Coordinates of N, CA and C in Angstrom, one line a residue:
M230 N 0.8 -1.2 0.0 CA 0.0 0.0 0.0 C 0.9 1.3 0.0
Y231 N 2.0 1.2 0.7 CA 2.9 2.3 0.7 C 3.4 2.8 -0.7
A232 N 3.8 1.7 -1.5 CA 4.2 1.9 -2.8 C 3.1 2.5 -3.7
A233 N 1.9 2.1 -3.5 CA 0.8 2.6 -4.3 C 0.5 4.1 -3.9
T234 N 0.7 4.4 -2.7 CA 0.5 5.7 -2.2 C 1.6 6.7 -2.8
L235 N 2.9 6.2 -2.7 CA 3.9 7.0 -3.4 C 3.6 7.3 -4.8
M236 N 3.2 6.2 -5.5 CA 2.9 6.4 -7.0 C 1.8 7.3 -7.2
L237 N 0.8 7.2 -6.4 CA -0.4 8.1 -6.5 C 0.0 9.5 -6.4
K238 N 0.8 9.8 -5.4 CA 1.2 11.2 -5.2 C 1.9 11.8 -6.3
S239 N 2.9 10.9 -6.9 CA 3.6 11.4 -8.1 C 2.7 11.6 -9.3
L240 N 1.7 10.7 -9.5 CA 0.8 10.9 -10.6 C -0.1 12.1 -10.4
K241 N -0.5 12.3 -9.2 CA -1.4 13.4 -9.1 C -0.6 14.8 -9.3
A242 N 0.6 14.8 -8.9 CA 1.4 16.0 -9.2 C 1.7 16.3 -10.5
G243 N 2.1 15.1 -11.3 CA 2.4 15.2 -12.7 C 1.4 14.9 -13.7
R244 N 0.3 14.3 -13.3 CA -0.7 13.7 -14.3 C -0.1 12.6 -15.3
Y245 N 0.9 12.9 -15.9 CA 1.6 11.9 -16.7 C 2.9 11.7 -16.2
V246 N 3.3 10.4 -16.0 CA 4.6 10.0 -15.3 C 5.2 8.8 -16.2
S247 N 6.5 8.9 -16.5 CA 6.9 7.8 -17.2 C 7.2 6.6 -16.3
F248 N 7.2 5.4 -16.9 CA 7.4 4.2 -16.2 C 8.7 4.3 -15.3
D249 N 9.8 4.6 -15.9 CA 11.1 4.7 -15.3 C 11.1 5.7 -14.1
K250 N 10.4 6.8 -14.2 CA 10.3 7.8 -13.2 C 9.5 7.2 -12.0
L251 N 8.5 6.6 -12.3 CA 7.6 6.0 -11.3 C 8.3 4.9 -10.5
L252 N 9.1 4.1 -11.3 CA 9.9 3.0 -10.8 C 10.9 3.6 -9.7
S253 N 11.6 4.7 -10.2 CA 12.6 5.3 -9.4 C 12.0 5.9 -8.1
V254 N 10.7 6.5 -8.1 CA 10.2 7.0 -6.9 C 10.0 5.8 -5.9
V255 N 9.6 4.7 -6.3 CA 9.4 3.6 -5.4 C 10.7 3.1 -4.8
K256 N 11.6 2.9 -5.9 CA 12.9 2.3 -5.4 C 13.6 3.2 -4.5
K257 N 13.6 4.6 -4.7 CA 14.3 5.5 -3.8 C 13.7 5.5 -2.4
A258 N 12.4 5.3 -2.2 CA 11.8 5.3 -0.9 C 11.8 4.0 -0.2
T259 N 11.9 2.9 -0.9 CA 11.7 1.6 -0.3 C 13.0 0.7 -0.5
D260 N 13.8 1.0 -1.4 CA 15.0 0.2 -1.8 C 14.6 -1.2 -2.4
C261 N 13.5 -1.3 -2.9 CA 12.9 -2.4 -3.7 C 12.4 -1.8 -5.0
D262 N 12.5 -2.6 -6.0 CA 12.0 -2.1 -7.3 C 10.7 -2.9 -7.7
Y263 N 10.9 -3.9 -8.5 CA 9.8 -4.6 -9.1 C 8.9 -5.4 -8.1
V264 N 9.5 -5.7 -6.9 CA 8.8 -6.5 -5.9 C 7.6 -5.7 -5.3
L265 N 7.7 -4.4 -5.2 CA 6.6 -3.6 -4.7 C 6.0 -2.9 -5.8
F266 N 6.7 -2.6 -6.9 CA 6.2 -1.8 -8.0 C 5.0 -2.4 -8.7
M267 N 5.2 -3.6 -9.2 CA 4.2 -4.3 -10.0 C 2.8 -4.5 -9.3
P268 N 2.9 -5.0 -8.1 CA 1.6 -5.2 -7.4 C 1.0 -3.8 -7.1
A269 N 1.7 -2.9 -6.9 CA 1.0 -1.5 -6.6 C 0.5 -0.9 -7.8
I270 N 1.2 -1.0 -9.0 CA 0.7 -0.3 -10.2 C -0.6 -1.2 -10.6
N271 N -0.6 -2.5 -10.5 CA -1.7 -3.3 -10.8 C -3.0 -3.0 -9.9
L272 N -2.7 -2.7 -8.6 CA -3.8 -2.2 -7.8 C -4.4 -0.9 -8.2
L273 N -3.6 0.0 -8.6 CA -4.1 1.4 -9.0 C -4.8 1.1 -10.4
Y274 N -4.3 0.3 -11.2 CA -5.0 0.1 -12.5 C -6.3 -0.6 -12.3
L275 N -6.4 -1.6 -11.5 CA -7.6 -2.3 -11.2 C -8.7 -1.3 -10.4
L276 N -8.3 -0.4 -9.7 CA -9.1 0.6 -9.0 C -9.6 1.7 -10.0
G277 N -9.0 1.7 -11.2 CA -9.4 2.7 -12.2 C -8.8 4.0 -12.1
L278 N -7.6 4.1 -11.4 CA -7.0 5.3 -11.0 C -5.9 5.7 -12.0
V279 N -5.4 4.7 -12.8 CA -4.2 4.9 -13.7 C -4.5 4.2 -15.0
E280 N -3.9 4.8 -16.1 CA -4.0 4.1 -17.4 C -2.6 4.2 -18.0
Y281 N -2.3 3.0 -18.5 CA -0.9 3.0 -19.2 C -0.9 3.3 -20.5
H282 N 0.0 4.1 -21.1 CA 0.2 4.5 -22.5 C 1.4 3.8 -23.1
Q283 N 1.2 2.8 -23.9 CA 2.3 2.1 -24.4 C 3.2 2.9 -25.3
T284 N 2.6 3.8 -26.1 CA 3.4 4.6 -27.0 C 4.6 5.4 -26.4
N285 N 4.3 6.0 -25.3 CA 5.3 6.8 -24.6 C 5.8 6.2 -23.3
D286 N 5.4 5.0 -23.0 CA 5.7 4.2 -21.9 C 5.5 5.0 -20.5
S287 N 4.3 5.5 -20.4 CA 4.0 6.3 -19.2 C 2.6 6.0 -18.7
F288 N 2.4 6.5 -17.5 CA 1.1 6.2 -16.8 C 0.4 7.6 -16.7
E289 N -0.9 7.5 -16.7 CA -1.7 8.8 -16.6 C -2.6 8.6 -15.5
Y290 N -2.8 9.5 -14.6 CA -3.7 9.6 -13.5 C -5.1 9.9 -14.0
I291 N -6.0 9.0 -13.9 CA -7.3 9.3 -14.4 C -8.4 9.3 -13.4
G292 N -8.0 9.1 -12.1 CA -8.9 9.2 -10.9 C -9.5 10.5 -10.6
K293 N -10.2 10.6 -9.6 CA -10.9 11.8 -9.3 C -10.2 12.4 -8.1

């Protein structure tokens, strides 16, 4: 949940955030990368808060 909260804060601030930048936010705060990143981004996607754009490898915050 902590990783999801970190990502949500970054996404709300920037609206569009690249995959690498979002991964670095989680890695910097937790010293883990994919172990926490993938489940957290999946949770945000399933909740309808983010959308992934493959063309520019970034996430967009679409929540309210």
